[in-house]
Amino acid sequence: MTLTHSYKLIAPFYDAAVARLSAPARRASLANIPSPAGLDILIDGVGTGLDLPLLPAAHRYVGTDLVAAMLRRARARCAGLDCRLLQADSLALPFAANSFDVVVLHLIVAVVPRPELALAEAARVARPGARLLVLDKFLRTGSSAPLRRLLSPLAGRLATRLDVVFEEVLAQVPALVVKSDRPVLASGWFRSIVLEKRAR
Ligand SMILES: C[S@@+](CC[C@H](N)C(=O)[O-])C[C@H]1O[C@@H](n2cnc3c(N)ncnc32)[C@H](O)[C@@H]1O
């Protein structure tokens, strides 16, 4: 079973499982999109598009995801937005460097098998000074979390890794600095992190 297969199976049930629980954290994360109109914004791993109805119409959006069944559900949520969806891998984004003012990374960094590569790709396509909005589950540095570490190899093949330490990922992407980092769900296992790409 690959992530592509499992998200194809998960797609019809995803919203029922995730939408309500995640809505307040999404809203709070997306409030970090700067207000001047006309920004280029990437929704990386857009999934079924749960972020889309929460976005201001003032910007241009591109949503990417590896799985067509997830993107099909996102399409209806593009209504009223300047929004383009395309099938693409977060580990090899099909965009030139310095293309986006904001990159939204909700529940994608800990999902992919190589979080550091997903973050490096997001940093590559972000413009200097751009914001990257991360919302995901991360272990704290030094946390033993034996059950999560035990289950992570299986969970990582089916839906998401459980053993990702954000600080270890960030250390591999020196172009990014942390602007804020807040616990949002599950006693701080889920965090809302705002990153900024360093100006050259
Ligand atoms: C947990 S869902 C999150 C979806 C959405 N960002 C949200 O917040 O609801 C993870 C998404 O990542 C997608 N995905 C998994 N691996 C990917 C990859 N390598 N590149 C792009 N998308 C990927 C899945 O298809 C799925 O839609």
GROMACS .gro file of C-alpha atoms and ligand atoms in nm:
model
  227
    1MET     CA    1   0.000   0.000   0.000
    2THR     CA    2   0.139   0.342  -0.096
    3LEU     CA    3   0.021   0.682   0.029
    4THR     CA    4  -0.139   0.737  -0.311
    5HIS     CA    5  -0.347   0.421  -0.275
    6SER     CA    6  -0.446   0.486   0.082
    7TYR     CA    7  -0.550   0.850   0.024
    8LYS     CA    8  -0.756   0.732  -0.274
    9LEU     CA    9  -0.942   0.507  -0.027
   10ILE     CA   10  -0.951   0.772   0.249
   11ALA     CA   11  -1.083   1.051   0.019
   12PRO     CA   12  -1.459   0.982   0.063
   13PHE     CA   13  -1.426   0.976   0.445
   14TYR     CA   14  -1.161   1.244   0.495
   15ASP     CA   15  -1.387   1.542   0.556
   16ALA     CA   16  -1.605   1.358   0.809
   17ALA     CA   17  -1.297   1.258   1.007
   18VAL     CA   18  -1.099   1.581   0.991
   19ALA     CA   19  -1.307   1.888   0.900
   20ARG     CA   20  -1.472   1.980   1.228
   21LEU     CA   21  -1.178   1.902   1.455
   22SER     CA   22  -0.926   2.094   1.248
   23ALA     CA   23  -1.134   2.401   1.156
   24PRO     CA   24  -1.032   2.636   1.442
   25ALA     CA   25  -0.661   2.557   1.397
   26ARG     CA   26  -0.685   2.609   1.020
   27ARG     CA   27  -0.861   2.941   1.064
   28ALA     CA   28  -0.597   3.062   1.312
   29SER     CA   29  -0.311   2.952   1.085
   30LEU     CA   30  -0.461   3.117   0.776
   31ALA     CA   31  -0.504   3.444   0.968
   32ASN     CA   32  -0.126   3.477   0.918
   33ILE     CA   33  -0.172   3.543   0.545
   34PRO     CA   34  -0.067   3.908   0.501
   35SER     CA   35  -0.351   4.145   0.407
   36PRO     CA   36  -0.233   4.332   0.094
   37ALA     CA   37  -0.429   4.189  -0.203
   38GLY     CA   38  -0.285   4.006  -0.502
   39LEU     CA   39  -0.046   3.761  -0.335
   40ASP     CA   40   0.054   3.430  -0.498
   41ILE     CA   41  -0.030   3.153  -0.251
   42LEU     CA   42   0.050   2.782  -0.275
   43ILE     CA   43  -0.167   2.533  -0.083
   44ASP     CA   44   0.077   2.242  -0.076
   45GLY     CA   45  -0.100   1.904  -0.031
   46VAL     CA   46  -0.440   2.072  -0.061
   47GLY     CA   47  -0.628   1.744  -0.008
   48THR     CA   48  -1.006   1.784  -0.028
   49GLY     CA   49  -0.965   2.160   0.002
   50LEU     CA   50  -1.077   2.213   0.362
   51ASP     CA   51  -0.866   2.531   0.371
   52LEU     CA   52  -1.021   2.680   0.060
   53PRO     CA   53  -1.350   2.816   0.206
   54LEU     CA   54  -1.146   2.990   0.477
   55LEU     CA   55  -0.928   3.187   0.234
   56PRO     CA   56  -0.972   3.554   0.140
   57ALA     CA   57  -1.073   3.602  -0.225
   58ALA     CA   58  -0.815   3.879  -0.269
   59HIS     CA   59  -0.525   3.653  -0.374
   60ARG     CA   60  -0.424   3.402  -0.645
   61TYR     CA   61  -0.413   3.040  -0.529
   62VAL     CA   62  -0.255   2.719  -0.656
   63GLY     CA   63  -0.342   2.393  -0.481
   64THR     CA   64  -0.134   2.080  -0.536
   65ASP     CA   65  -0.181   1.721  -0.428
   66LEU     CA   66  -0.047   1.382  -0.533
   67VAL     CA   67  -0.388   1.212  -0.531
   68ALA     CA   68  -0.653   1.282  -0.796
   69ALA     CA   69  -0.938   1.157  -0.572
   70MET     CA   70  -0.852   1.425  -0.313
   71LEU     CA   71  -0.817   1.697  -0.577
   72ARG     CA   72  -1.158   1.610  -0.726
   73ARG     CA   73  -1.317   1.694  -0.391
   74ALA     CA   74  -1.117   2.016  -0.363
   75ARG     CA   75  -1.242   2.141  -0.700
   76ALA     CA   76  -1.591   2.234  -0.573
   77ARG     CA   77  -1.432   2.433  -0.289
   78CYS     CA   78  -1.248   2.660  -0.535
   79ALA     CA   79  -1.573   2.843  -0.615
   80GLY     CA   80  -1.533   3.218  -0.569
   81LEU     CA   81  -1.152   3.202  -0.559
   82ASP     CA   82  -0.887   3.263  -0.825
   83CYS     CA   83  -0.770   2.906  -0.777
   84ARG     CA   84  -0.588   2.649  -0.990
   85LEU     CA   85  -0.548   2.285  -0.883
   86LEU     CA   86  -0.288   2.046  -1.011
   87GLN     CA   87  -0.158   1.699  -0.937
   88ALA     CA   88   0.197   1.732  -0.810
   89ASP     CA   89   0.440   1.584  -0.560
   90SER     CA   90   0.535   1.801  -0.260
   91LEU     CA   91   0.881   1.646  -0.280
   92ALA     CA   92   0.937   1.781  -0.633
   93LEU     CA   93   0.716   2.085  -0.688
   94PRO     CA   94   0.670   2.185  -1.053
   95PHE     CA   95   0.734   2.557  -0.992
   96ALA     CA   96   1.026   2.790  -1.044
   97ALA     CA   97   1.217   2.916  -0.742
   98ASN     CA   98   1.076   3.229  -0.575
   99SER     CA   99   0.720   3.191  -0.714
  100PHE     CA  100   0.499   3.235  -0.405
  101ASP     CA  101   0.440   3.494  -0.130
  102VAL     CA  102   0.280   3.239   0.105
  103VAL     CA  103   0.301   2.858   0.118
  104VAL     CA  104   0.036   2.679   0.325
  105LEU     CA  105   0.156   2.343   0.460
  106HIS     CA  106  -0.138   2.203   0.656
  107LEU     CA  107  -0.109   1.834   0.743
  108ILE     CA  108   0.151   1.761   0.475
  109VAL     CA  109   0.501   1.796   0.627
  110ALA     CA  110   0.454   1.499   0.863
  111VAL     CA  111   0.258   1.304   0.601
  112VAL     CA  112   0.527   1.268   0.335
  113PRO     CA  113   0.811   1.017   0.377
  114ARG     CA  114   1.077   1.291   0.365
  115PRO     CA  115   0.955   1.596   0.559
  116GLU     CA  116   1.287   1.781   0.516
  117LEU     CA  117   1.256   1.757   0.138
  118ALA     CA  118   0.895   1.883   0.145
  119LEU     CA  119   1.002   2.179   0.357
  120ALA     CA  120   1.306   2.247   0.137
  121GLU     CA  121   1.085   2.241  -0.174
  122ALA     CA  122   0.837   2.479  -0.010
  123ALA     CA  123   1.127   2.710   0.082
  124ARG     CA  124   1.265   2.693  -0.272
  125VAL     CA  125   0.939   2.805  -0.436
  126ALA     CA  126   0.877   3.074  -0.171
  127ARG     CA  127   0.999   3.428  -0.238
  128PRO     CA  128   1.247   3.589   0.004
  129GLY     CA  129   1.040   3.724   0.295
  130ALA     CA  130   0.752   3.482   0.217
  131ARG     CA  131   0.558   3.314   0.497
  132LEU     CA  132   0.520   2.939   0.528
  133LEU     CA  133   0.225   2.829   0.743
  134VAL     CA  134   0.277   2.484   0.892
  135LEU     CA  135   0.005   2.298   1.080
  136ASP     CA  136   0.090   1.942   1.175
  137LYS     CA  137   0.177   1.691   1.444
  138PHE     CA  138   0.534   1.691   1.568
  139LEU     CA  139   0.720   1.525   1.851
  140ARG     CA  140   0.917   1.754   2.081
  141THR     CA  141   1.295   1.727   2.073
  142GLY     CA  142   1.400   1.456   2.318
  143SER     CA  143   1.046   1.320   2.358
  144SER     CA  144   1.054   0.939   2.375
  145ALA     CA  145   0.687   0.884   2.267
  146PRO     CA  146   0.742   0.507   2.238
  147LEU     CA  147   0.395   0.420   2.105
  148ARG     CA  148   0.402   0.684   1.834
  149ARG     CA  149   0.753   0.583   1.730
  150LEU     CA  150   0.648   0.217   1.724
  151LEU     CA  151   0.339   0.281   1.511
  152SER     CA  152   0.501   0.539   1.281
  153PRO     CA  153   0.643   0.302   1.015
  154LEU     CA  154   0.297   0.151   0.955
  155ALA     CA  155   0.103   0.477   0.995
  156GLY     CA  156   0.350   0.648   0.763
  157ARG     CA  157   0.272   0.401   0.485
  158LEU     CA  158  -0.103   0.439   0.533
  159ALA     CA  159  -0.163   0.807   0.613
  160THR     CA  160   0.098   0.998   0.812
  161ARG     CA  161   0.420   0.964   1.002
  162LEU     CA  162   0.390   1.001   1.380
  163ASP     CA  163   0.759   1.042   1.465
  164VAL     CA  164   0.858   1.368   1.298
  165VAL     CA  165   1.054   1.614   1.517
  166PHE     CA  166   1.002   1.959   1.365
  167GLU     CA  167   1.331   2.101   1.491
  168GLU     CA  168   1.523   1.821   1.316
  169VAL     CA  169   1.342   1.895   0.990
  170LEU     CA  170   1.394   2.270   1.017
  171ALA     CA  171   1.765   2.227   1.086
  172GLN     CA  172   1.798   2.091   0.733
  173VAL     CA  173   1.639   2.397   0.574
  174PRO     CA  174   1.852   2.694   0.680
  175ALA     CA  175   1.665   2.935   0.450
  176LEU     CA  176   1.376   2.939   0.700
  177VAL     CA  177   1.335   3.106   1.038
  178VAL     CA  178   1.056   3.052   1.294
  179LYS     CA  179   0.835   3.356   1.353
  180SER     CA  180   0.586   3.184   1.585
  181ASP     CA  181   0.513   2.834   1.713
  182ARG     CA  182   0.191   2.758   1.904
  183PRO     CA  183   0.036   2.436   2.033
  184VAL     CA  184  -0.313   2.395   1.884
  185LEU     CA  185  -0.451   2.044   1.934
  186ALA     CA  186  -0.401   1.720   2.127
  187SER     CA  187  -0.203   1.871   2.415
  188GLY     CA  188   0.042   2.038   2.180
  189TRP     CA  189   0.113   1.740   1.957
  190PHE     CA  190  -0.034   1.950   1.675
  191ARG     CA  191   0.137   2.287   1.632
  192SER     CA  192   0.075   2.595   1.422
  193ILE     CA  193   0.412   2.725   1.308
  194VAL     CA  194   0.478   3.038   1.103
  195LEU     CA  195   0.808   3.039   0.915
  196GLU     CA  196   0.967   3.311   0.707
  197LYS     CA  197   1.210   3.267   0.420
  198ARG     CA  198   1.518   3.476   0.489
  199ALA     CA  199   1.573   3.773   0.263
  200ARG     CA  200   1.878   3.710   0.047
  201LIG     C1  201  -0.369   1.459   0.588
  201LIG     S1  202  -0.410   1.507   0.424
  201LIG     C2  203  -0.409   1.685   0.441
  201LIG     C3  204  -0.487   1.752   0.334
  201LIG     C4  205  -0.506   1.903   0.355
  201LIG     N1  206  -0.380   1.974   0.351
  201LIG     C5  207  -0.576   1.933   0.484
  201LIG     O1  208  -0.523   2.012   0.562
  201LIG     O2  209  -0.685   1.879   0.506
  201LIG     C6  210  -0.258   1.474   0.342
  201LIG     C7  211  -0.265   1.504   0.193
  201LIG     O3  212  -0.134   1.490   0.139
  201LIG     C8  213  -0.145   1.429   0.012
  201LIG     N2  214  -0.012   1.375  -0.018
  201LIG     C9  215   0.048   1.264   0.033
  201LIG     N3  216   0.172   1.254  -0.016
  201LIG    C10  217   0.191   1.360  -0.098
  201LIG    C11  218   0.299   1.406  -0.179
  201LIG     N4  219   0.415   1.340  -0.184
  201LIG     N5  220   0.282   1.517  -0.250
  201LIG    C12  221   0.164   1.585  -0.249
  201LIG     N6  222   0.058   1.548  -0.175
  201LIG    C13  223   0.073   1.437  -0.100
  201LIG    C14  224  -0.255   1.329   0.029
  201LIG     O4  225  -0.310   1.292  -0.095
  201LIG    C15  226  -0.353   1.408   0.114
  201LIG     O5  227  -0.443   1.481   0.035
   0.00000   0.00000   0.00000
